[in-house]
Short mmCIF file of C-alpha atoms (C1' of nucleotides) in Angstrom, two decimals:
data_model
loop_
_atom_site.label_atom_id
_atom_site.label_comp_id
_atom_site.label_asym_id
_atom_site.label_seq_id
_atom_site.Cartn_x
_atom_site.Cartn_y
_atom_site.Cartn_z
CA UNK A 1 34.85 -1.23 -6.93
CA UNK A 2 31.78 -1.12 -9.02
CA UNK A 3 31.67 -4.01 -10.98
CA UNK A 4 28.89 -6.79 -11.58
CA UNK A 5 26.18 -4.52 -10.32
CA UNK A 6 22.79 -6.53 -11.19
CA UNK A 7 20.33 -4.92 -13.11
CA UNK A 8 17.97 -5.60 -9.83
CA UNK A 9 20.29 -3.83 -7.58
CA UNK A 10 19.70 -1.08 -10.02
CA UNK A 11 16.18 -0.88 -10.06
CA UNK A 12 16.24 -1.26 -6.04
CA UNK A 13 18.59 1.95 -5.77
CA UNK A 14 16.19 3.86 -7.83
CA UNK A 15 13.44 2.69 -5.68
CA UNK A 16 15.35 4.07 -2.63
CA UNK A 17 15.86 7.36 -3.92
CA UNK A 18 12.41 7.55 -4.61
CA UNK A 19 11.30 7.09 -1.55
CA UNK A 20 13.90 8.56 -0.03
CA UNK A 21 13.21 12.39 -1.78
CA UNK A 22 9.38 11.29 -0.60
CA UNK A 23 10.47 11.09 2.74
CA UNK A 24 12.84 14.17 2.46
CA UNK A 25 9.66 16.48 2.07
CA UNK A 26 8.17 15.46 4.70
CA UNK A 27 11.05 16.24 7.25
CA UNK A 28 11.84 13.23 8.74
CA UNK A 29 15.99 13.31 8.59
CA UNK A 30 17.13 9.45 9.31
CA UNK A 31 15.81 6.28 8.09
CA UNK A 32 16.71 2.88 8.99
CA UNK A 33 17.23 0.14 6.22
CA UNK A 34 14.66 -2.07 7.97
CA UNK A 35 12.38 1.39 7.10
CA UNK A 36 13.49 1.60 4.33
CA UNK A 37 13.01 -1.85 3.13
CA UNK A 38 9.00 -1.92 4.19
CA UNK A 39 8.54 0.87 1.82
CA UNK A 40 10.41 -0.45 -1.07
CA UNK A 41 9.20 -3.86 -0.74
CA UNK A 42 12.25 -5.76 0.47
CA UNK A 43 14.36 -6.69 3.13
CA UNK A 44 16.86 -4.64 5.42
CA UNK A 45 19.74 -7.71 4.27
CA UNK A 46 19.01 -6.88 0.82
CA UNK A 47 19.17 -2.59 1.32
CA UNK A 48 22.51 -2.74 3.20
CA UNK A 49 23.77 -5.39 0.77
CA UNK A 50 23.01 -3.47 -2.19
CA UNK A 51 24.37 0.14 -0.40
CA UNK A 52 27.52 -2.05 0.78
CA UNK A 53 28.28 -2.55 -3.07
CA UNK A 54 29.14 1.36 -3.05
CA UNK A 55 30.23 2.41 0.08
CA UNK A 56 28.96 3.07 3.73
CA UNK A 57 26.98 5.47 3.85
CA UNK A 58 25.19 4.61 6.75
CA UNK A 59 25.58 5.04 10.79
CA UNK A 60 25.24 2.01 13.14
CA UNK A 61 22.83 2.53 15.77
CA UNK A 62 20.91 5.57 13.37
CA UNK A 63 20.00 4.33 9.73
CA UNK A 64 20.84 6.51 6.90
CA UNK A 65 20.96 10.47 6.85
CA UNK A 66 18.39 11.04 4.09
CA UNK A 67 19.87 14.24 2.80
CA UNK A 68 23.76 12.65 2.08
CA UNK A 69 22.27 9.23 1.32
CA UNK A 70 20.08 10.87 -1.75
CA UNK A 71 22.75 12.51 -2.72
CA UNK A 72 24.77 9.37 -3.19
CA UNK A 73 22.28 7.83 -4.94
CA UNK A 74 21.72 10.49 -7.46
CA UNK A 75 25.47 10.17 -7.97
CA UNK A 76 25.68 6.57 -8.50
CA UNK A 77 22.95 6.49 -11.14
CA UNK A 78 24.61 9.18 -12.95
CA UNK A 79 20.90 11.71 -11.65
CA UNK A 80 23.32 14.33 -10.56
CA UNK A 81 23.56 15.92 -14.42
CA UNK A 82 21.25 16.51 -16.44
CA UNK A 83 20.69 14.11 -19.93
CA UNK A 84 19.64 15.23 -23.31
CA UNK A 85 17.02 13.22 -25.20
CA UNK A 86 16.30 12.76 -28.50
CA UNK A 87 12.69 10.88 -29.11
CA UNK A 88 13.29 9.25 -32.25
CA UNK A 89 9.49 8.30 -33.78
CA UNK A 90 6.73 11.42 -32.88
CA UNK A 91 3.68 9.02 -32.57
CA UNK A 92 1.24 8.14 -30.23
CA UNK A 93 3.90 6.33 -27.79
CA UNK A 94 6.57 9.17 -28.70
CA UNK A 95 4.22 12.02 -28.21
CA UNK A 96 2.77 10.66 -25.00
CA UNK A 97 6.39 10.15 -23.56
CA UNK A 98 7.44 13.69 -24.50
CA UNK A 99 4.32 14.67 -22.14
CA UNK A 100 4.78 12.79 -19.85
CA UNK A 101 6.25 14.77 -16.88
CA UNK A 102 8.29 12.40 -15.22
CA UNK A 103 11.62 12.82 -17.04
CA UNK A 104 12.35 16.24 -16.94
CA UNK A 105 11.61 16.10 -12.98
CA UNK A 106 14.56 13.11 -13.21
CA UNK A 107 17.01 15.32 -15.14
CA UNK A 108 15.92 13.61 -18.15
CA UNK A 109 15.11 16.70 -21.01
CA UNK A 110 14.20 15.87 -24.41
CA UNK A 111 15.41 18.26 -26.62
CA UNK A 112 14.68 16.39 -29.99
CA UNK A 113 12.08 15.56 -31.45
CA UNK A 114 12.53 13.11 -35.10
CA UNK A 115 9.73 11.71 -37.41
CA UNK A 116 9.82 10.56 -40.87
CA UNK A 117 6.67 12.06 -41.70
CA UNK A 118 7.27 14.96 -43.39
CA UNK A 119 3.91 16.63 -42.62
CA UNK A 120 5.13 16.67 -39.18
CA UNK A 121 8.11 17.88 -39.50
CA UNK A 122 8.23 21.66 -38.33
CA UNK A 123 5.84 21.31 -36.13
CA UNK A 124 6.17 22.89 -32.74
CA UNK A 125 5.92 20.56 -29.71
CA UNK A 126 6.34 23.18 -26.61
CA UNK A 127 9.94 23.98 -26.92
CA UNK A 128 11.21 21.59 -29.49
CA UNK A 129 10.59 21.78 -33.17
CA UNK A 130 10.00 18.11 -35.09
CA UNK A 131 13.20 17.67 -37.22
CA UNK A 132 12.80 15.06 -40.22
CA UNK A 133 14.56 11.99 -39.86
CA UNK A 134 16.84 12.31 -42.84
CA UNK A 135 18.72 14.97 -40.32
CA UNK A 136 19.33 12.88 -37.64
CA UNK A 137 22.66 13.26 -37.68
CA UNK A 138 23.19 16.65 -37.95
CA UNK A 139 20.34 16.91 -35.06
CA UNK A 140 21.71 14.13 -32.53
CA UNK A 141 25.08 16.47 -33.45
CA UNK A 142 23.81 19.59 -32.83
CA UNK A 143 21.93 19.17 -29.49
CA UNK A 144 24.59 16.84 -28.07
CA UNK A 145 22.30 14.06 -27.65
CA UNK A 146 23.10 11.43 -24.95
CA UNK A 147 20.51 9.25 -24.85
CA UNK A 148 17.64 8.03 -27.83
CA UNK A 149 13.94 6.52 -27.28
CA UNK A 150 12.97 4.63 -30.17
CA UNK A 151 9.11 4.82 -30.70
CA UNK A 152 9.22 3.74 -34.60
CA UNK A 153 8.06 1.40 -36.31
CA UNK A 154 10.22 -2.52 -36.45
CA UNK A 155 10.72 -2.45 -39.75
CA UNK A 156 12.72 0.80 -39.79
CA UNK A 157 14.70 0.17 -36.39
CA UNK A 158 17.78 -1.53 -38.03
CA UNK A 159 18.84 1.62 -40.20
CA UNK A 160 17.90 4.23 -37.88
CA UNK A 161 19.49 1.90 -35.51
CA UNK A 162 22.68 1.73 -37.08
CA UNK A 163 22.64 5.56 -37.80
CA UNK A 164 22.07 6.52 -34.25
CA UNK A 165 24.77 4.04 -33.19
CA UNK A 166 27.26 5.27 -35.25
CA UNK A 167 27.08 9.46 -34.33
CA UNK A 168 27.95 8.07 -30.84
CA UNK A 169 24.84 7.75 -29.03
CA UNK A 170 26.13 4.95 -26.41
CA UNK A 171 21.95 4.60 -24.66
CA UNK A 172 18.90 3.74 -26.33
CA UNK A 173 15.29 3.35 -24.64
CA UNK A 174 13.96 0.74 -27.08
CA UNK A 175 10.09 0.61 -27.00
CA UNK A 176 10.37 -1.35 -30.51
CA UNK A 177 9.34 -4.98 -30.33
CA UNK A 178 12.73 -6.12 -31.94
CA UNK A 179 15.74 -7.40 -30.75
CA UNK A 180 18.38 -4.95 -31.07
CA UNK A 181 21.83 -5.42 -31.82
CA UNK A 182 24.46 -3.37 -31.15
CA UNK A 183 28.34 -2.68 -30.31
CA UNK A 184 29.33 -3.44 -26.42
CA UNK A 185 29.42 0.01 -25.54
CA UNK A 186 26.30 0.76 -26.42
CA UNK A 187 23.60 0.10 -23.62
CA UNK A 188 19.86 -0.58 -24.58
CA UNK A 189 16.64 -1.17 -22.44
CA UNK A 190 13.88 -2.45 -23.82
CA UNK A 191 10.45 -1.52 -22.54
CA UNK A 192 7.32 -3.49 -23.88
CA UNK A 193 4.32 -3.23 -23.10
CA UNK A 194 2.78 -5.76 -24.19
CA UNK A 195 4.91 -8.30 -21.86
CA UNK A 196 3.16 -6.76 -18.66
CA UNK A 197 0.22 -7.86 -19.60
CA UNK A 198 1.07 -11.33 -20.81
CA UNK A 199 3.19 -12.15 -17.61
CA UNK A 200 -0.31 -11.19 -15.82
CA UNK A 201 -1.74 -13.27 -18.38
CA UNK A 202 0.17 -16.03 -17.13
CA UNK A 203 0.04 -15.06 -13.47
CA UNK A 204 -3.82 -15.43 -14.24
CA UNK A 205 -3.88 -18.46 -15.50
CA UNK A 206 -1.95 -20.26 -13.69
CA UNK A 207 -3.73 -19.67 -10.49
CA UNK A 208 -6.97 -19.89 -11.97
CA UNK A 209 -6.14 -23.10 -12.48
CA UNK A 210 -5.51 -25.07 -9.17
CA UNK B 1 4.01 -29.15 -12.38
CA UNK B 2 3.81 -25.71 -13.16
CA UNK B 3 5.34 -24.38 -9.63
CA UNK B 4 7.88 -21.65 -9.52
CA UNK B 5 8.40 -20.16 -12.57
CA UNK B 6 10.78 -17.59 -12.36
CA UNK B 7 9.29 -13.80 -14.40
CA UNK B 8 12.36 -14.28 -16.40
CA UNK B 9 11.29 -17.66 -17.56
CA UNK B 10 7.96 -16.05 -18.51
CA UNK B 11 9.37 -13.39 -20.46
CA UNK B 12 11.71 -15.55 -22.63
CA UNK B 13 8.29 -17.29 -23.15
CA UNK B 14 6.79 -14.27 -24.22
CA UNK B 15 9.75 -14.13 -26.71
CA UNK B 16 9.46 -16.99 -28.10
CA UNK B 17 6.27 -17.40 -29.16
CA UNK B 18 6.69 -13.65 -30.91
CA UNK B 19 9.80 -15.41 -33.11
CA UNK B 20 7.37 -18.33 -33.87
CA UNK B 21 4.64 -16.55 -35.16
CA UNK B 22 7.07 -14.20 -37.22
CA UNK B 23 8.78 -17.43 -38.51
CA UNK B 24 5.26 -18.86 -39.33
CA UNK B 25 3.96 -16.45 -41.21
CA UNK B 26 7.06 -16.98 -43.15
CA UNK B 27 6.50 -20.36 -43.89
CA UNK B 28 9.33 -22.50 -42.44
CA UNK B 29 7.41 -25.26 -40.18
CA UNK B 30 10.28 -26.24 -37.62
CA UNK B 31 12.55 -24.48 -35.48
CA UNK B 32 15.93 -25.63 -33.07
CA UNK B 33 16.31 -24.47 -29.77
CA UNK B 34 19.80 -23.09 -31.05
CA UNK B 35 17.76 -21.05 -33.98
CA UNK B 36 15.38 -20.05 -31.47
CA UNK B 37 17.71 -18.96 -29.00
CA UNK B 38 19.31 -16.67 -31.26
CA UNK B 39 16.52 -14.98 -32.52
CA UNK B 40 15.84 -14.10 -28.67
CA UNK B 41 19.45 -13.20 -27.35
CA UNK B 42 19.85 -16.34 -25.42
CA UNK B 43 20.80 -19.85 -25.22
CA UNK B 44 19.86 -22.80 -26.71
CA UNK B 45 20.43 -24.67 -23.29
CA UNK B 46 18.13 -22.06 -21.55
CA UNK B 47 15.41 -22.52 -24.26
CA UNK B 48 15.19 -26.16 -23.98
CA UNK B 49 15.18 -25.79 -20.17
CA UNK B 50 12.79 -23.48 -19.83
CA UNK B 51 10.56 -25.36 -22.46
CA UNK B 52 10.70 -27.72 -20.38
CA UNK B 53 9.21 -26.99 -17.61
CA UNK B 54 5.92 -27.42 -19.17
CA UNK B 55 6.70 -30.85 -21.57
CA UNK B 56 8.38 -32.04 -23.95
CA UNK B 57 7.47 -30.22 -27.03
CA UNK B 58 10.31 -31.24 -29.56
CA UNK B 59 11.45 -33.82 -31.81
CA UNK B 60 15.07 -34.91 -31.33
CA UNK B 61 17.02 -34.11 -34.45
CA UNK B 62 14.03 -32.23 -35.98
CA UNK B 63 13.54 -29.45 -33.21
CA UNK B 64 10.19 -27.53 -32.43
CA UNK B 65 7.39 -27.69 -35.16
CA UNK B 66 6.60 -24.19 -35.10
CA UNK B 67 2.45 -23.83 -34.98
CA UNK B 68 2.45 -26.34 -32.91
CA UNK B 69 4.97 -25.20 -30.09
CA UNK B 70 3.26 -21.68 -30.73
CA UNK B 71 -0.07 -23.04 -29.81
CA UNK B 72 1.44 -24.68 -26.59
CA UNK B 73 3.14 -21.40 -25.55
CA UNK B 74 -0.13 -19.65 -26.36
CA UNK B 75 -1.95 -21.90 -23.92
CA UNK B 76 0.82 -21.54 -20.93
CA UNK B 77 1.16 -17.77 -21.10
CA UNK B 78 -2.86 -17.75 -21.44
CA UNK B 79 -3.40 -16.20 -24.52
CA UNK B 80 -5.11 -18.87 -25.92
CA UNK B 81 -8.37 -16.21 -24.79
CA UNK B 82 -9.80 -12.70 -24.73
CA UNK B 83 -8.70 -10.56 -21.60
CA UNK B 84 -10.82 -8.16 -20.97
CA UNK B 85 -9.06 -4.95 -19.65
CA UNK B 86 -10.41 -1.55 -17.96
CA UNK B 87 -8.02 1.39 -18.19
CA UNK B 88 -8.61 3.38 -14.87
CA UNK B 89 -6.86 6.60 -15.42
CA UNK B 90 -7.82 8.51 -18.96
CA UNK B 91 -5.19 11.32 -19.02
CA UNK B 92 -2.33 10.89 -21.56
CA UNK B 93 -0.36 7.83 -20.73
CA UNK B 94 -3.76 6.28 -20.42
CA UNK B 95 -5.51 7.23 -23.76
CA UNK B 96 -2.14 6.56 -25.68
CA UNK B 97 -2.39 2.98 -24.08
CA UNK B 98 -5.79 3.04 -25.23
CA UNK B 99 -4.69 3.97 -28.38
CA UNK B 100 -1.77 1.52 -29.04
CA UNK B 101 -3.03 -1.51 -31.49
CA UNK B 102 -0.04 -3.87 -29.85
CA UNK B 103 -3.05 -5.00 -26.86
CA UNK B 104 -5.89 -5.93 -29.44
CA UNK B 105 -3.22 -7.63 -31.41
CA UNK B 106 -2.80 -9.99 -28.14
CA UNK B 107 -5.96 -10.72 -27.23
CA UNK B 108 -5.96 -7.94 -24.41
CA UNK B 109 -9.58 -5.46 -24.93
CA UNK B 110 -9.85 -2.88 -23.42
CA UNK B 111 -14.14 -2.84 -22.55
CA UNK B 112 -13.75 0.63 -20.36
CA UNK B 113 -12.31 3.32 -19.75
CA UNK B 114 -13.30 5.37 -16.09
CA UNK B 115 -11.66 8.72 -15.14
CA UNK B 116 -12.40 11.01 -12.16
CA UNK B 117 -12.57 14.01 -14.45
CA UNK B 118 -16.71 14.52 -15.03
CA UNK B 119 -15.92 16.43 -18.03
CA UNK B 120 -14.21 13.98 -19.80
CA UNK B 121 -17.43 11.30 -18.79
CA UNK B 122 -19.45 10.13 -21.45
CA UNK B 123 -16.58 11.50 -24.01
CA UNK B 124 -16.31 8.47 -26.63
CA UNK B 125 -13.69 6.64 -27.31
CA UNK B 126 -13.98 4.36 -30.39
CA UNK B 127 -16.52 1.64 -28.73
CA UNK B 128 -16.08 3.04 -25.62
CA UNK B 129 -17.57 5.31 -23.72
CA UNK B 130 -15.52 7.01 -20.40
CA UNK B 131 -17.34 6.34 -17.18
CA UNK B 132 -17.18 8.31 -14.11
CA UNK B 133 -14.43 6.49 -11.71
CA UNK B 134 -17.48 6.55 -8.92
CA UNK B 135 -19.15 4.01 -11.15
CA UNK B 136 -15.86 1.88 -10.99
CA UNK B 137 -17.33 -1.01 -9.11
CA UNK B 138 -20.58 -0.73 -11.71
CA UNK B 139 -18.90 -0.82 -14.60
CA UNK B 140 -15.93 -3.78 -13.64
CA UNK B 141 -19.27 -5.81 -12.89
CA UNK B 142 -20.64 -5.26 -15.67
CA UNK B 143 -18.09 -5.80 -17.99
CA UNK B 144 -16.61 -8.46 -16.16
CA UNK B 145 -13.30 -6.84 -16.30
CA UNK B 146 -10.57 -9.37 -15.60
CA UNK B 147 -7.41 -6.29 -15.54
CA UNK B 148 -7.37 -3.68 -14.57
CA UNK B 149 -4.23 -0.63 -15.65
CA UNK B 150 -4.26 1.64 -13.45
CA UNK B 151 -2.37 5.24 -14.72
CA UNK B 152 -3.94 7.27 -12.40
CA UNK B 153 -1.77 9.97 -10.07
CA UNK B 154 -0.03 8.51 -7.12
CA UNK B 155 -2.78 10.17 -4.65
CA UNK B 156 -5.53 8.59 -6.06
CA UNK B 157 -3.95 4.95 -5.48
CA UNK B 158 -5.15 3.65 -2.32
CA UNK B 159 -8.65 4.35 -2.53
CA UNK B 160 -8.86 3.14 -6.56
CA UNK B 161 -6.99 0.17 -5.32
CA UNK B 162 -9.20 -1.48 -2.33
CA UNK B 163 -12.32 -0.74 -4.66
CA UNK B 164 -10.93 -2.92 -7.55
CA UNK B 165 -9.78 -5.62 -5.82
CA UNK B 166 -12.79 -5.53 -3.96
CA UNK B 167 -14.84 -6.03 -6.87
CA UNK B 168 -12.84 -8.99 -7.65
CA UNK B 169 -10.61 -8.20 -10.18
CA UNK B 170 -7.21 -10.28 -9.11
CA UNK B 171 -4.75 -8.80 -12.32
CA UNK B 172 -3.51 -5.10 -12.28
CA UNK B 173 -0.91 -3.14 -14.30
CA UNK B 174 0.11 -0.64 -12.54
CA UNK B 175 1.80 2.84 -14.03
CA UNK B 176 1.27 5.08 -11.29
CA UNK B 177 4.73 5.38 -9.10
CA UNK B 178 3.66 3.73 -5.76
CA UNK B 179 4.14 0.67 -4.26
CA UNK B 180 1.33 -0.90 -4.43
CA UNK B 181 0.03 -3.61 -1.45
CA UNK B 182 -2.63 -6.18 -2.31
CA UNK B 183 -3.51 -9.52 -0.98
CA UNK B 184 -1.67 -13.03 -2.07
CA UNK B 185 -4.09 -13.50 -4.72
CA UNK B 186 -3.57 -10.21 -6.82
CA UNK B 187 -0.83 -10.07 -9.13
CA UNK B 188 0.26 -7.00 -9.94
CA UNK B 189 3.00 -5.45 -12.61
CA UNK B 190 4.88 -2.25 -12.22
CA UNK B 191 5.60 -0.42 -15.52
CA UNK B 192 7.84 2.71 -14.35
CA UNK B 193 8.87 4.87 -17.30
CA UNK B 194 11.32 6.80 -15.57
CA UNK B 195 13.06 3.52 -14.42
CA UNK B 196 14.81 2.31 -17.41
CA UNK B 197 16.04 5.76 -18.29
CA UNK B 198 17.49 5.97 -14.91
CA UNK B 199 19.21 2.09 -15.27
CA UNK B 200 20.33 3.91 -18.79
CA UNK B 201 21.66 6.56 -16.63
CA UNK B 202 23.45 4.06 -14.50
CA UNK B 203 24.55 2.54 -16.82
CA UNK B 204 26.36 5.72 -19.09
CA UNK B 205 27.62 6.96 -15.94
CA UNK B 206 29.64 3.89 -15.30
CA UNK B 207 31.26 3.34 -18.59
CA UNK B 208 32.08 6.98 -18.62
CA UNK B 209 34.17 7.08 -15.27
CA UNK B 210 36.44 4.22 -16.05
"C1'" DT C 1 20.01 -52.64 -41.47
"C1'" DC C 2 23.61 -49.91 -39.78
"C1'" DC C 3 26.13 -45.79 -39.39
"C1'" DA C 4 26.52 -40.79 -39.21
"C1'" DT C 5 24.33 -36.70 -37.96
"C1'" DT C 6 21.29 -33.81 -35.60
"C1'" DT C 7 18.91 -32.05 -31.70
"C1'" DT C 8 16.16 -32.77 -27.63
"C1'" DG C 9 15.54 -33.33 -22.55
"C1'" DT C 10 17.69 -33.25 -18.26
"C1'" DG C 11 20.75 -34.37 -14.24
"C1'" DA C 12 24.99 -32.22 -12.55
"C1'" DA C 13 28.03 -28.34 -12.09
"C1'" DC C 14 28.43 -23.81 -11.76
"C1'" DT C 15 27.32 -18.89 -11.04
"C1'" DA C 16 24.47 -15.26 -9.27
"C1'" DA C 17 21.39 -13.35 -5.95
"C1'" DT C 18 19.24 -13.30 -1.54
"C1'" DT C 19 18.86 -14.12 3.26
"C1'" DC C 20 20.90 -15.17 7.74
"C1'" DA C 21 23.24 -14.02 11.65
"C1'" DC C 22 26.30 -11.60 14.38
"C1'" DA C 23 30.37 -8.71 15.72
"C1'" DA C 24 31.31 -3.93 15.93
"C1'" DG C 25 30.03 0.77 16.31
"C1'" DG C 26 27.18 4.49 17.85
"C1'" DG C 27 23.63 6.62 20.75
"C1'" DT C 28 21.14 7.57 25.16
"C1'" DC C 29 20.02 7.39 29.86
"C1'" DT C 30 21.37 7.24 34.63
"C1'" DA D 1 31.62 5.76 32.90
"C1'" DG D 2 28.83 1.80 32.35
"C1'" DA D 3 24.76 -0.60 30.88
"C1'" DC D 4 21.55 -1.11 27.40
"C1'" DC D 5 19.50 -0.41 23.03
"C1'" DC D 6 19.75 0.00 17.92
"C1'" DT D 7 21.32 -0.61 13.50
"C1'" DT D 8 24.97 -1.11 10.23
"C1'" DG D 9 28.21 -3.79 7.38
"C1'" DT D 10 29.53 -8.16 5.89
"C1'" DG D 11 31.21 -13.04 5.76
"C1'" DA D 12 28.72 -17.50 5.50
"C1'" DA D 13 24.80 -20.19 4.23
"C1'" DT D 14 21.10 -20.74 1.39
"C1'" DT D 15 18.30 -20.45 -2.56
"C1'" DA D 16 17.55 -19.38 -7.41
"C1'" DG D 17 18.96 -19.30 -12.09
"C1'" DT D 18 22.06 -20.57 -15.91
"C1'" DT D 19 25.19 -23.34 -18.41
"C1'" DC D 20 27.40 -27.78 -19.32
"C1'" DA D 21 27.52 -32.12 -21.13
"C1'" DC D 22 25.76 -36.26 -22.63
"C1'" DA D 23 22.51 -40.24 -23.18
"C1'" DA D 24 18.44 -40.97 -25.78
"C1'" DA D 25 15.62 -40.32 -29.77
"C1'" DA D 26 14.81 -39.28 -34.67
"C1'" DT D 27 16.13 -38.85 -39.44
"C1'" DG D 28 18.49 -39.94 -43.80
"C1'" DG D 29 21.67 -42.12 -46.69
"C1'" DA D 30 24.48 -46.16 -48.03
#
DNA sequence: TCCATTTTGTGAACTAATTCACAAGGGTCT
DNA sequence: AGACCCTTGTGAATTAGTTCACAAAATGGA
């Protein structure tokens, strides 16, 4: 049943269950997709289209119940467990991640830290100790690893690729400006941040122009 | 000419001209669109095609002489200037921004830097000096900030919001997890951290079930 | 010069994604 | 119960994006 999902259908579900836990709070208990689709920034056609591709979930005449509609989407995109982290790379992008507050309130808890400099390793980042890179292995092992955020430097991303690859880490959050190539079941998403800007950039430009 | 470029379309462009320059600096002068394509993860049809919605830039038989198609794609995606960028929000995904060389490198300065916090005002950061967020409007001016990132929390939004793009300032990147509403001729770009580790999440989940 | 080879640029064909539009179901009021 | 709203779920139509396929250059060698 779930096959071909696009990638923007995925990024639309998570934008649902966003505002759908925002709504939640507030006590409101039923939202329609035509609601639902204001907030969000789409259209009702395209929310019941994407929720069709999974099931109905919905009741004609109501909307959605927000409670069991959350709960499907948390189950869909896998949010009903919780996923261990390793940050591979401890500098200024790595460190500012593992602050960041927003995955661990996702189910996302980084439980390894890795840097090849060894004058960080040992130190103590809140919970998690920096291990040196050399261990990865035995680390990604040990703490049953599921999903790795590179935040190192290109040139080192095609061994430490290939290590993390082959202990069976099958995601990997790649915030390294290289192409990375890897085996089919092994899923990576690149985030750059540099790209933003430039597709402003050309936004800019383009209607600065006529 | 230029009408209807799809984002997708921009960011191959964005890819391409970061193979160029690589290839440059090692000295070959020409590049296919079948070399090129590679080097991206696509196809050589899709290179040519999207190429060409801005010219004809290649030699038939030859392919793309490289600091010259590097200069064109400089000029589309409008790097072919300075952008100069205030970071509105100075808490820790905002001073690791401010920290990350990758904008300089791209023509993107950040000229300010304005938090609500008045103990962190007047703090210095390298050139730049933190203003309070009350100045915003002051400070844009002055600096004749053309983008603005916000990473502010989701409260603050609104309010930051209508005072930037009342000052004029038509390009925002946006970190702060809201949906953000501004008129036709404001472009703005979501970056959403959490979002690619949940598509990762998606993603795992499926592969594992089946 | 002519032939073989390479690679672009681009209509045409195809595939994917979005929007339309409406029957069918569910609720409420009288 | 019946009339009247609402809103879903989903085929069909439309629009957007990608890939195919090939004529039209451009080069180099005989």
């Amino acid at each position: 049943m779930r096959r071909n999902i696009s990638e923007s259908t995925v990024r639309r579900l998570s934008f649902y269950l966003r505002i759908l836990e925002k709504v939640e709070a507030v006590g409101i208990d039923t939202l329609s997709s035509e609601k639902l689709a204001q907030r969000t920034g789409t259209t009702a056609a395209q929310v019941r289209k994407d929720l069709s591709l999974f099931g109905s979930f919905g009741k004609r005449g109501l909307g959605y119940a927000i409670p069991q509609l959350a709960s499907e989407l948390r189950e869909i995109l896998g949010l009903d467990r919780t996923w261990r982290v390793a940050l591979v790379g401890g500098g200024r992008i790595g460190s500012a991640l593992f602050e960041y507050s927003g995955f661990r309130k996702r189910g996302f808890e980084i439980v390894a830290v890795l840097d090849a400099d060894s004058s960080k390793v040992g130190q103590r980042w809140g919970k998690v100790v920096l291990s040196d890179i050399a261990d990865l292995e035995k680390v990604l092992t040990a703490e049953s690893v599921d999903i790795v955020i590179l935040t190192i430097p290109a040139e080192s991303v095609p061994d430490v690729l290939d290590r993390v690859v082959a202990v069976g880490v099958r995601g990997i959050l790649n915030y390294a400006p290289v192409q990375l190539r890897v085996p089919g079941d092994v899923t990576v998403k690149d985030v750059n941040m540099v790209l933003e800007l430039e597709a402003l950039s050309f936004a800019l430009s383009q209607t600065k122009g006529e």
